[in-house]
XYZ file of C-alpha atoms in Angstrom:
704
model
C 19.377 11.001 13.727
C 19.502 7.663 11.962
C 16.961 7.185 9.240
C 15.389 4.186 7.575
C 13.983 4.551 4.103
C 10.723 2.750 3.474
C 12.379 0.830 0.663
C 14.362 -1.236 3.120
C 11.359 -2.410 5.053
C 9.088 -2.938 2.065
C 11.628 -5.150 0.317
C 10.762 -8.747 1.113
C 13.524 -10.992 -0.180
C 16.029 -13.049 1.839
C 18.827 -10.766 0.679
C 16.943 -7.728 1.875
C 16.247 -9.182 5.306
C 19.942 -9.801 5.764
C 20.595 -6.152 4.991
C 17.764 -4.485 6.891
C 19.684 -4.151 10.143
C 22.639 -2.716 8.271
C 20.415 -0.417 6.243
C 18.997 1.160 9.387
C 22.400 2.737 9.992
C 23.460 3.331 6.395
C 23.277 6.338 4.155
C 24.289 5.632 0.594
C 27.591 6.694 -0.947
C 28.124 9.686 -3.172
C 28.523 8.644 -6.755
C 30.472 10.909 -9.105
C 31.987 10.858 -12.562
C 32.623 14.589 -12.895
C 35.530 16.265 -11.098
C 34.009 19.738 -10.829
C 30.728 18.455 -9.415
C 32.548 16.261 -6.910
C 34.468 19.250 -5.564
C 31.202 20.923 -4.526
C 29.901 18.044 -2.407
C 30.755 17.236 1.221
C 32.241 13.786 0.565
C 33.777 13.371 -2.853
C 33.090 10.001 -4.385
C 33.009 8.638 -7.901
C 31.207 5.549 -9.140
C 30.710 4.255 -12.640
C 28.452 1.222 -13.072
C 28.174 -1.038 -16.094
C 25.111 -3.238 -16.596
C 25.651 -6.444 -18.601
C 22.200 -8.034 -19.107
C 23.486 -11.033 -21.049
C 25.354 -12.154 -17.908
C 22.983 -10.654 -15.282
C 26.117 -8.838 -14.212
C 26.885 -5.444 -12.699
C 30.419 -4.061 -12.606
C 31.358 -0.990 -10.616
C 34.403 1.173 -10.067
C 34.307 3.557 -7.116
C 36.533 6.266 -5.697
C 35.641 7.639 -2.261
C 37.311 10.836 -1.040
C 36.665 11.331 2.691
C 36.916 14.906 3.910
C 37.432 13.600 7.431
C 38.083 10.076 8.660
C 37.117 9.460 12.271
C 38.892 6.886 14.398
C 38.320 3.268 13.507
C 37.616 1.464 10.243
C 35.138 2.600 7.632
C 32.424 0.051 6.926
C 30.798 -0.110 3.500
C 27.737 -2.175 2.670
C 27.712 -4.179 -0.567
C 25.946 -7.282 -1.870
C 27.342 -10.169 0.130
C 27.931 -12.212 -3.013
C 29.934 -9.399 -4.674
C 33.599 -9.796 -5.563
C 35.817 -6.896 -4.479
C 39.252 -6.304 -5.965
C 42.000 -3.709 -6.447
C 41.297 -1.764 -3.259
C 43.625 1.212 -2.900
C 44.017 3.703 -0.046
C 45.760 6.913 -1.044
C 46.838 5.154 -4.233
C 48.491 2.285 -2.382
C 47.228 -1.258 -1.965
C 45.110 -1.256 1.178
C 44.117 -3.804 3.772
C 40.436 -4.679 3.990
C 37.999 -7.394 4.957
C 34.730 -8.353 3.268
C 32.322 -10.549 5.232
C 28.525 -10.891 5.135
C 28.097 -7.892 2.895
C 30.346 -5.557 4.941
C 33.544 -4.177 3.426
C 35.719 -3.024 6.345
C 38.578 -0.626 5.523
C 41.021 0.214 8.360
C 42.051 3.837 8.872
C 45.416 4.409 7.185
C 48.342 5.480 9.332
C 48.447 9.254 9.444
C 45.422 9.540 7.184
C 42.717 11.665 8.779
C 41.570 14.133 6.114
C 41.133 14.024 2.328
C 41.658 10.276 2.264
C 40.911 8.418 -0.955
C 39.634 4.837 -1.121
C 39.225 3.171 -4.517
C 38.060 -0.294 -5.465
C 36.306 -2.295 -8.150
C 33.543 -4.830 -7.656
C 31.151 -7.018 -9.593
C 28.071 -9.050 -8.750
C 25.387 -11.120 -10.429
C 21.720 -10.213 -9.829
C 19.378 -12.852 -11.198
C 16.340 -13.131 -8.934
C 13.531 -14.653 -11.034
C 10.974 -11.960 -11.893
C 7.354 -13.077 -12.392
C 5.704 -12.269 -15.702
C 2.096 -13.259 -14.901
C 1.895 -13.678 -11.103
C -1.188 -15.255 -9.591
C -1.123 -13.128 -6.448
C 0.065 -9.564 -5.828
C -0.423 -9.248 -2.071
C 3.357 -8.986 -1.708
C 4.144 -6.212 -4.227
C 7.829 -7.126 -4.572
C 7.370 -10.874 -5.213
C 10.594 -11.432 -3.271
C 12.673 -9.849 -6.048
C 15.569 -7.745 -4.725
C 17.698 -7.567 -7.850
C 17.529 -8.820 -11.410
C 19.431 -7.812 -14.550
C 18.279 -9.158 -17.901
C 17.461 -8.307 -21.485
C 13.897 -7.298 -20.575
C 15.096 -4.779 -18.046
C 16.913 -4.094 -14.798
C 15.363 -3.927 -11.325
C 17.653 -3.331 -8.329
C 16.327 -2.407 -4.906
C 18.554 -0.564 -2.471
C 18.634 -3.591 -0.202
C 20.126 -5.754 -2.949
C 23.523 -4.155 -2.337
C 24.046 -3.160 -5.974
C 26.203 -0.158 -5.006
C 28.541 0.676 -2.078
C 26.975 2.298 0.974
C 29.108 4.030 3.584
C 27.890 3.730 7.167
C 27.142 6.958 9.027
C 27.871 9.135 5.978
C 25.837 12.197 5.024
C 25.799 12.182 1.269
C 24.470 13.462 -1.986
C 24.607 11.459 -5.209
C 25.973 11.622 -8.705
C 25.674 8.465 -10.804
C 26.891 7.303 -14.172
C 25.382 4.068 -15.520
C 26.621 2.368 -18.682
C 24.208 -0.072 -20.338
C 23.591 -1.615 -23.772
C 22.627 0.844 -26.489
C 19.192 2.361 -25.897
C 18.885 1.136 -22.297
C 18.304 4.184 -20.083
C 18.780 3.894 -16.314
C 16.521 5.611 -13.777
C 16.927 6.337 -10.086
C 16.124 9.071 -7.575
C 17.101 12.698 -8.095
C 17.763 14.919 -11.083
C 18.122 13.456 -14.558
C 21.139 14.930 -16.333
C 20.473 13.127 -19.593
C 21.756 10.139 -21.523
C 24.307 9.723 -24.291
C 24.138 6.861 -26.772
C 26.945 5.468 -28.847
C 27.018 2.565 -31.265
C 27.055 -0.043 -28.504
C 26.235 1.670 -25.211
C 24.084 4.305 -23.540
C 25.335 6.234 -20.516
C 22.780 7.757 -18.118
C 23.690 10.371 -15.506
C 21.834 11.294 -12.330
C 22.421 13.752 -9.497
C 20.646 13.861 -6.124
C 21.299 16.846 -3.890
C 18.896 15.805 -1.147
C 20.032 12.350 -0.217
C 17.369 9.791 0.675
C 18.662 6.641 2.264
C 19.008 4.148 -0.461
C 18.835 4.055 -4.206
C 16.846 1.702 -6.341
C 17.765 1.426 -10.008
C 15.707 0.517 -13.052
C 16.785 0.337 -16.665
C 15.087 -0.550 -19.946
C 14.593 0.691 -23.497
C 12.825 3.801 -22.289
C 11.588 6.799 -24.194
C 11.674 9.907 -22.019
C 9.036 12.626 -21.883
C 8.811 15.557 -19.477
C 6.940 18.702 -18.564
C 6.975 21.188 -15.687
C 4.958 21.422 -12.466
C 6.230 24.845 -11.418
C 9.976 24.312 -10.985
C 9.659 20.525 -10.740
C 10.381 18.212 -13.664
C 7.543 15.758 -14.216
C 8.714 12.834 -16.327
C 7.739 9.493 -17.787
C 10.165 6.693 -18.606
C 7.925 4.370 -20.631
C 8.626 1.611 -23.115
C 7.758 2.451 -26.741
C 4.483 0.501 -26.676
C 3.243 2.542 -23.692
C 3.832 6.041 -25.050
C 0.102 6.506 -25.614
C -0.255 6.669 -21.816
C 2.490 9.198 -21.176
C 0.561 12.459 -21.468
C -2.215 11.398 -19.083
C 0.383 10.432 -16.469
C 2.309 13.684 -16.960
C -0.807 15.823 -16.586
C -2.054 13.923 -13.541
C 1.355 14.029 -11.855
C 1.502 17.790 -12.340
C -1.935 18.214 -10.746
C -1.088 16.029 -7.750
C 2.190 17.838 -7.077
C 0.520 21.232 -7.198
C -2.331 20.067 -4.973
C -0.167 18.407 -2.314
C 2.287 21.313 -2.277
C -0.569 23.585 -1.195
C -1.732 21.076 1.389
C 1.584 20.045 3.003
C 4.412 22.254 1.781
C 6.826 22.444 -1.171
C 7.550 19.247 -3.095
C 10.842 17.928 -1.628
C 12.626 16.484 -4.673
C 14.034 17.639 -7.999
C 11.615 15.640 -10.117
C 8.801 13.172 -10.107
C 8.857 10.367 -12.644
C 6.540 7.528 -13.523
C 8.748 4.629 -14.571
C 7.590 1.463 -16.308
C 8.785 -1.879 -15.007
C 8.855 -5.113 -16.966
C 7.034 -7.057 -14.246
C 3.925 -5.903 -12.355
C 5.261 -3.897 -9.424
C 3.737 -0.918 -7.652
C 6.625 0.765 -5.820
C 7.001 4.313 -4.529
C 10.587 5.535 -4.263
C 11.965 8.991 -3.467
C 10.971 11.159 -6.476
C 9.520 8.383 -8.635
C 7.159 5.454 -8.807
C 7.830 2.153 -10.530
C 4.742 0.557 -12.108
C 4.558 -2.597 -14.168
C 3.208 -2.458 -17.720
C -0.033 -4.216 -16.771
C -0.488 -1.874 -13.812
C 0.074 1.237 -15.951
C -2.754 0.239 -18.258
C -5.343 -0.233 -15.531
C -7.724 2.681 -16.192
C -8.125 3.712 -12.559
C -4.421 3.909 -11.653
C -3.921 7.485 -12.826
C -6.854 8.599 -10.636
C -6.013 6.580 -7.519
C -2.698 4.784 -7.046
C -0.650 7.443 -8.818
C -1.814 10.065 -6.320
C -1.018 7.663 -3.472
C 2.556 7.189 -4.687
C 3.100 10.922 -5.213
C 1.837 11.593 -1.677
C 4.587 9.236 -0.475
C 7.107 11.838 -1.627
C 5.928 13.854 1.381
C 5.062 10.969 3.713
C 7.432 8.011 3.717
C 10.155 9.307 1.414
C 10.156 12.962 2.543
C 9.341 12.532 6.236
C 10.716 9.085 7.060
C 9.011 6.598 9.406
C 10.850 5.389 12.480
C 10.270 1.722 11.777
C 11.308 0.672 15.252
C 8.145 2.456 16.452
C 5.924 1.495 13.512
C 5.349 2.639 9.947
C 2.685 5.371 9.970
C 3.310 6.420 6.348
C 0.993 3.953 4.610
C -1.971 4.837 6.800
C -1.395 8.575 6.452
C -0.834 8.358 2.706
C -3.989 6.280 2.307
C -5.886 8.963 4.197
C -4.546 12.058 2.413
C -4.675 10.413 -1.034
C -7.121 7.530 -1.584
C -9.581 8.695 1.077
C -9.324 12.418 0.322
C -10.211 11.718 -3.319
C -13.469 10.129 -2.121
C -14.182 12.929 0.334
C -13.910 15.469 -2.458
C -16.432 13.498 -4.494
C -19.111 13.490 -1.798
C -19.768 12.912 1.890
C -21.483 9.620 1.034
C -18.464 8.366 -0.951
C -16.238 9.246 2.011
C -18.507 7.427 4.460
C -18.591 4.359 2.236
C -14.784 4.403 2.042
C -14.504 4.460 5.842
C -17.042 1.657 6.116
C -14.975 -0.345 3.673
C -11.915 0.007 5.915
C -13.930 -1.540 8.746
C -15.200 -4.309 6.481
C -11.692 -5.087 5.254
C -10.465 -5.397 8.819
C -13.438 -7.503 9.905
C -13.200 -9.836 6.914
C -9.435 -10.275 6.851
C -8.074 -9.934 10.390
C -8.780 -12.812 12.734
C -7.836 -12.337 16.371
C -4.800 -14.690 16.370
C -3.342 -12.743 13.422
C -4.112 -9.262 14.762
C -1.429 -6.863 15.965
C -1.151 -3.197 17.004
C -0.721 -0.483 14.400
C 2.600 0.369 16.094
C 3.911 -3.060 15.021
C 3.196 -2.534 11.330
C 6.263 -2.139 9.133
C 5.218 -3.214 5.652
C 2.475 -4.900 3.673
C 3.130 -8.553 2.940
C -0.415 -9.949 2.877
C -4.070 -8.863 3.260
C -3.861 -8.893 7.082
C -0.928 -6.481 7.261
C -2.637 -4.227 4.736
C -5.877 -4.139 6.738
C -3.976 -3.052 9.866
C -1.190 -0.871 8.461
C -3.219 0.867 5.751
C -6.916 0.698 6.680
C -6.910 0.815 10.486
C -4.077 3.369 10.503
C -5.957 5.548 7.994
C -9.043 5.356 10.203
C -6.905 6.532 13.118
C -5.952 9.673 11.212
C -9.641 10.258 10.508
C -10.439 9.964 14.232
C -7.550 12.296 15.044
C -8.922 14.832 12.577
C -12.381 14.566 14.122
C -10.924 15.037 17.605
C -8.724 18.100 16.956
C -10.677 19.681 14.088
C -9.825 20.343 10.454
C -7.668 23.424 10.956
C -5.407 21.834 13.564
C -5.231 18.528 11.666
C -3.906 20.059 8.443
C -1.702 22.525 10.330
C -0.199 19.598 12.215
C 0.715 17.825 8.979
C 2.347 20.974 7.620
C 4.392 21.299 10.810
C 5.376 17.627 10.761
C 6.566 18.039 7.190
C 8.449 21.255 7.941
C 10.167 19.913 11.070
C 10.937 16.340 9.991
C 11.741 16.580 6.286
C 14.428 13.971 5.545
C 14.425 12.962 9.205
C 12.691 10.070 10.937
C 9.415 10.678 12.731
C 7.527 8.333 15.048
C 3.946 8.032 16.219
C 5.140 9.848 19.367
C 6.261 12.801 17.258
C 2.766 13.055 15.785
C 1.340 12.896 19.292
C 3.613 15.692 20.523
C 2.771 18.005 17.631
C -0.981 17.552 17.959
C -0.914 17.842 21.752
C 0.779 21.216 21.430
C -1.584 22.465 18.733
C -4.746 21.133 20.396
C -3.730 22.214 23.888
C -4.805 18.913 25.453
C -3.143 15.587 26.317
C -3.484 12.930 23.637
C -1.369 10.146 25.123
C -4.354 7.951 26.051
C -5.959 8.569 22.658
C -2.814 7.489 20.781
C -2.144 4.576 23.127
C -5.543 2.893 22.785
C -5.641 3.109 18.997
C -1.945 2.666 18.137
C -0.471 0.481 20.890
C -3.422 -1.901 21.392
C -4.550 -4.454 18.877
C -8.189 -4.898 17.942
C -10.940 -2.368 18.432
C -14.115 -1.732 20.389
C -17.334 -3.682 19.902
C -20.367 -1.416 20.356
C -24.121 -1.941 20.541
C -27.257 -0.028 21.416
C -29.362 -1.347 24.290
C -32.217 -0.475 26.648
C -33.954 1.737 24.103
C -37.176 3.322 25.243
C -39.301 6.263 24.147
C -41.924 8.358 25.891
C -44.103 10.909 24.148
C -45.746 13.978 25.570
C -47.700 15.799 22.892
C -45.325 16.462 20.002
C -42.238 15.960 22.196
C -40.561 12.581 22.506
C -37.982 11.573 25.097
C -35.702 8.713 24.011
C -33.418 6.880 26.416
C -30.834 4.228 25.765
C -27.322 2.972 26.410
C -24.127 2.255 24.504
C -22.683 -1.104 25.482
C -19.049 -2.155 25.022
C -17.428 -5.523 25.218
C -14.130 -5.710 27.109
C -11.477 -4.470 26.654
C -13.081 -1.048 26.894
C -12.210 2.075 24.948
C -12.791 5.746 25.683
C -14.380 7.476 22.714
C -16.933 10.061 21.703
C -19.824 8.408 19.869
C -22.317 10.301 17.730
C -25.931 9.182 18.254
C -28.494 10.020 15.573
C -32.194 10.287 16.392
C -34.583 10.631 13.475
C -38.253 11.455 14.006
C -40.974 12.039 11.460
C -40.207 15.763 11.646
C -36.615 16.214 12.888
C -33.079 14.886 12.802
C -30.811 15.326 15.826
C -27.221 14.186 16.490
C -25.778 14.119 20.013
C -22.170 13.256 20.879
C -21.960 10.877 23.849
C -18.668 10.237 25.714
C -18.689 6.431 25.898
C -16.671 5.071 28.807
C -16.555 1.542 30.201
C -19.116 -1.209 29.766
C -22.244 0.951 29.680
C -22.936 4.599 28.898
C -26.499 5.905 29.150
C -27.896 8.767 27.085
C -31.124 10.676 26.636
C -32.719 12.680 23.804
C -35.605 15.095 23.586
C -36.936 15.889 20.132
C -40.043 16.882 18.239
C -42.131 14.257 16.453
C -42.599 10.502 16.505
C -39.314 8.536 16.746
C -38.341 6.571 13.616
C -34.691 5.530 13.933
C -31.836 5.619 16.449
C -28.295 4.950 15.215
C -24.879 4.987 16.872
C -21.935 6.244 14.828
C -24.082 7.068 11.779
C -21.152 8.666 9.982
C -18.813 5.660 10.504
C -16.288 7.876 12.291
C -15.013 5.329 14.838
C -12.783 2.347 14.208
C -14.595 -0.702 15.598
C -15.098 -4.399 15.092
C -18.169 -5.019 12.982
C -20.752 -7.659 13.825
C -21.300 -10.542 11.419
C -24.649 -9.068 10.453
C -22.835 -5.919 9.269
C -20.365 -7.721 7.024
C -21.622 -8.719 3.571
C -19.765 -11.668 2.044
C -17.077 -10.351 -0.322
C -14.006 -11.507 -2.195
C -12.086 -10.621 0.989
C -14.190 -13.188 2.853
C -12.584 -15.870 0.713
C -9.128 -14.309 0.931
C -9.238 -14.679 4.718
C -10.570 -18.240 4.575
C -8.873 -20.772 6.837
C -10.309 -23.800 5.028
C -11.622 -23.685 1.476
C -12.830 -26.360 -0.911
C -12.995 -25.620 -4.624
C -15.778 -27.645 -6.203
C -15.712 -28.201 -9.954
C -19.267 -27.915 -11.215
C -20.832 -29.986 -13.959
C -18.643 -32.523 -15.702
C -15.447 -31.299 -13.991
C -13.407 -30.312 -17.041
C -9.633 -30.145 -16.771
C -9.662 -26.468 -17.711
C -12.018 -25.652 -14.841
C -9.826 -27.648 -12.463
C -6.731 -25.690 -13.540
C -8.700 -22.466 -13.173
C -9.747 -23.453 -9.646
C -6.147 -24.022 -8.550
C -5.005 -20.735 -10.077
C -7.911 -18.831 -8.528
C -7.154 -20.210 -5.067
C -3.529 -19.170 -5.351
C -4.371 -15.731 -6.697
C -6.670 -15.168 -3.703
C -3.796 -16.074 -1.400
C -5.612 -19.092 0.066
C -2.911 -21.303 1.516
C -4.981 -24.368 2.452
C -7.483 -25.672 -0.047
C -8.765 -28.808 -1.725
C -10.169 -29.296 -5.214
C -12.959 -31.843 -5.683
C -15.468 -32.657 -8.393
C -19.133 -32.015 -7.668
C -19.934 -35.720 -7.761
C -17.379 -36.336 -5.005
C -18.440 -33.415 -2.840
C -20.503 -35.416 -0.380
C -17.732 -37.966 0.100
C -15.413 -35.186 1.262
C -16.049 -33.536 4.601
C -16.821 -29.960 3.613
C -19.441 -29.243 6.270
C -17.569 -26.332 7.892
C -15.464 -25.183 4.961
C -15.907 -22.201 2.721
C -16.892 -23.346 -0.762
C -15.800 -21.894 -4.076
C -17.643 -23.279 -7.055
C -15.867 -23.138 -10.386
C -18.512 -23.696 -13.002
C -22.232 -23.991 -12.315
C -23.390 -26.851 -10.061
C -25.878 -29.334 -11.475
C -28.233 -28.571 -8.600
C -29.063 -24.841 -8.710
C -30.792 -25.168 -5.336
C -27.312 -24.818 -3.853
C -27.597 -21.113 -4.693
C -31.156 -20.569 -3.534
C -29.870 -17.919 -1.092
C -28.462 -15.657 -3.814
C -29.891 -12.117 -3.401
C -32.636 -11.161 -5.819
C -30.345 -8.789 -7.718
C -28.481 -11.829 -9.127
C -29.883 -14.808 -11.009
C -27.784 -17.706 -12.276
C -28.598 -20.168 -15.065
C -26.753 -22.729 -17.178
C -25.863 -20.421 -20.045
C -26.596 -16.951 -18.685
C -26.861 -14.784 -15.591
C -28.657 -11.589 -14.640
C -27.157 -8.921 -12.409
C -28.878 -5.708 -11.332
C -31.472 -6.233 -14.050
C -28.932 -6.695 -16.867
C -28.764 -9.990 -18.762
C -25.391 -11.530 -19.621
C -25.503 -14.404 -22.089
C -22.451 -13.963 -24.324
C -19.751 -16.627 -24.568
C -17.166 -14.159 -23.159
C -19.197 -13.216 -20.076
C -18.095 -14.217 -16.568
C -19.785 -13.923 -13.169
C -18.123 -14.038 -9.759
C -20.065 -13.791 -6.500
C -19.752 -14.572 -2.799
C -22.778 -15.393 -0.592
C -23.564 -16.730 2.879
C -23.379 -20.502 2.776
C -26.779 -22.033 3.655
C -26.889 -24.040 6.851
C -23.714 -22.576 8.336
C -23.081 -19.650 10.666
C -19.697 -18.374 9.493
C -18.963 -19.969 6.119
C -19.359 -18.427 2.687
C -20.024 -19.862 -0.736
C -18.562 -18.335 -3.879
C -18.884 -19.083 -7.567
C -16.736 -18.388 -10.602
C -19.026 -18.817 -13.609
C -17.611 -18.419 -17.137
C -20.301 -18.858 -19.792
C -17.977 -20.762 -22.119
C -14.716 -22.636 -21.886
C -12.884 -19.936 -23.822
C -13.953 -17.365 -21.186
C -12.431 -19.328 -18.300
C -9.125 -17.429 -18.287
C -10.339 -13.971 -19.325
C -11.072 -12.575 -15.847
C -9.496 -15.034 -13.447
C -6.393 -12.920 -12.703
C -8.482 -9.884 -11.853
C -10.755 -11.273 -9.130
C -8.248 -10.774 -6.296
C -8.088 -7.012 -6.974
C -11.807 -6.588 -6.194
C -11.577 -7.631 -2.551
C -14.279 -5.323 -1.174
C -16.976 -6.441 -3.632
C -19.586 -9.180 -3.303
C -20.270 -9.642 -7.002
C -18.555 -8.959 -10.322
C -19.507 -9.248 -13.981
C -16.960 -9.329 -16.818
C -17.309 -9.232 -20.591
C -14.264 -9.876 -22.772
C -12.132 -9.637 -19.645
C -13.374 -6.134 -18.765
C -15.344 -5.455 -15.603
C -18.903 -4.390 -16.441
C -20.527 -4.428 -13.019
C -19.472 -4.706 -9.394
C -21.123 -4.180 -6.051
C -21.643 -5.254 -2.467
C -24.747 -6.941 -1.074
C -26.792 -4.527 0.997
C -26.702 -4.830 4.797
C -29.960 -4.063 6.591
C -29.298 -5.057 10.209
C -26.849 -3.749 12.787
C -26.708 -3.717 16.606
C -26.000 -0.004 16.235
C -29.373 0.651 14.569
C -32.758 0.619 16.297
C -35.966 1.151 14.338
C -39.009 2.213 16.318
C -42.371 0.564 15.773
C -44.742 3.016 14.194
C -48.072 3.575 15.869
């Protein structure tokens, strides 16, 4: 079964796209530098790599010993800009061709078994790596490979090492780098040796994932045990104060997930520091930029997400031709499960946030089925491939029950470890365990784009003594979905939930309960993926990120620093089309239908008369949730409905002094689900979402 590692699809550089089709059929070469170890592996291959940062150069020397050579040429993937020389077959100069990143080696006459192919190669990897990027919606920034004095970052798709098509391999690597520069990849760390000028790092991988990334820098290595698993950190010297917290958390996650899914599938798990702000999950390690490592919440959230990928995405591999399920599942069993363990209310709020993300970010022309998701490249793909897919797994769990849901994941892991699995494979497993067909359930949520739009209608109540009979209907807009909808009826003395099978345009229901009716609510637990109504969506940072037309208005005297901040803020929010105007020129520009982002306070505060009561803005201060902020390093950011418009929003970035302008501006984009933010000295002090009171799924009875 051909496999595709998630690295190939996540990588988003031109080089990677050229190699994706090849990568779908490639398993990486064995890499050896030790004769005795090579003899124990199915295909004996040796590779030594030298990294030369001063030239952005990689040099490699490889020897491949094929136990059996089938008919036809062997094809080996390598960076298309590499230079190949001194190719030998059985010690003799061999014929070969190298075109578009494919090294083709004809089968030697009479050579069928124990055939040796040797060659040398070199290539330059110098993709520009961002140091302070404005936007991180694409986590790779288009970087496939870069070698420099700060560090080395080489994705599998960059072609930094030879990859033999249709080979089943393990790995042994030897990487030579300048003194003190330790190299990291998947598998088992065999240690490093340093001389006066160079350091040599050695790695072995018995279970071969499809594709190796490589990082190298002046790392200090720390490790501890999680059972039999090595837990490691490869951090730069200035980050060693973080190492122990990452080691302890990694150990806890591995132990927890092993109980939930099955034994951890790799030899080690390492947290590796990168010199630019990435957030990658590779087989057996995660690669986090220095700025990311220092975010206080990462060890409690994103770290667990990346470790869960060792089971889902790098252990069981997605069949990308049928859609990448791994991000949705990992979001559910990591990010969401953390909230569920905190409280039922935290879990409900997390599910509601998935729906809000989708509603705020995904416009119909940009929507697509979950089955078409391969990787995150922008907020829209994240809302579908992470949030909607995670909500699907929640609905699946509700449908089959907890016991079957977790048993199904354990069976998927057991049966598909290091093999590809598709959405259909999940369907087959859960059909067998649940004893009922699930093809329609999977089809409507995975193969169709969008989601249902629900509303309550025709609500009536009739009392007889202390008993009340409530009637109503669930309405759907086309296209219709089949789903089970919980209906909550609250009276002054009881609380009753009934599950109604909603089918087609209209489904009627009826309740009998004790007491006077107070409230009727459909889907009170937020257990169904659906399109929210505008009244259910508070304006948030995501509302601006999905904006189709935005005007940044420079408040007050329109200082140059505020203008520069406005341009940077627009780019960091991923807003492709925007204008920047001064407040005095606002009326001359047609901004009637646009979303507005104020940078600096407008002269006329009446423009923000619709700000909720929990926030109050003034020239040199603001109040938020009853707390006053009036220091020169304080910053407010908020998003509100724009007065006089139906769909537009109005936001404001308000630093209380010119020196505070840049202190929080890079962080706004990371708070997409929030309506308001307060910062002091660049640190977030308060955040929240405006309260929503109205919904077509809620009916409040008039009290008599």
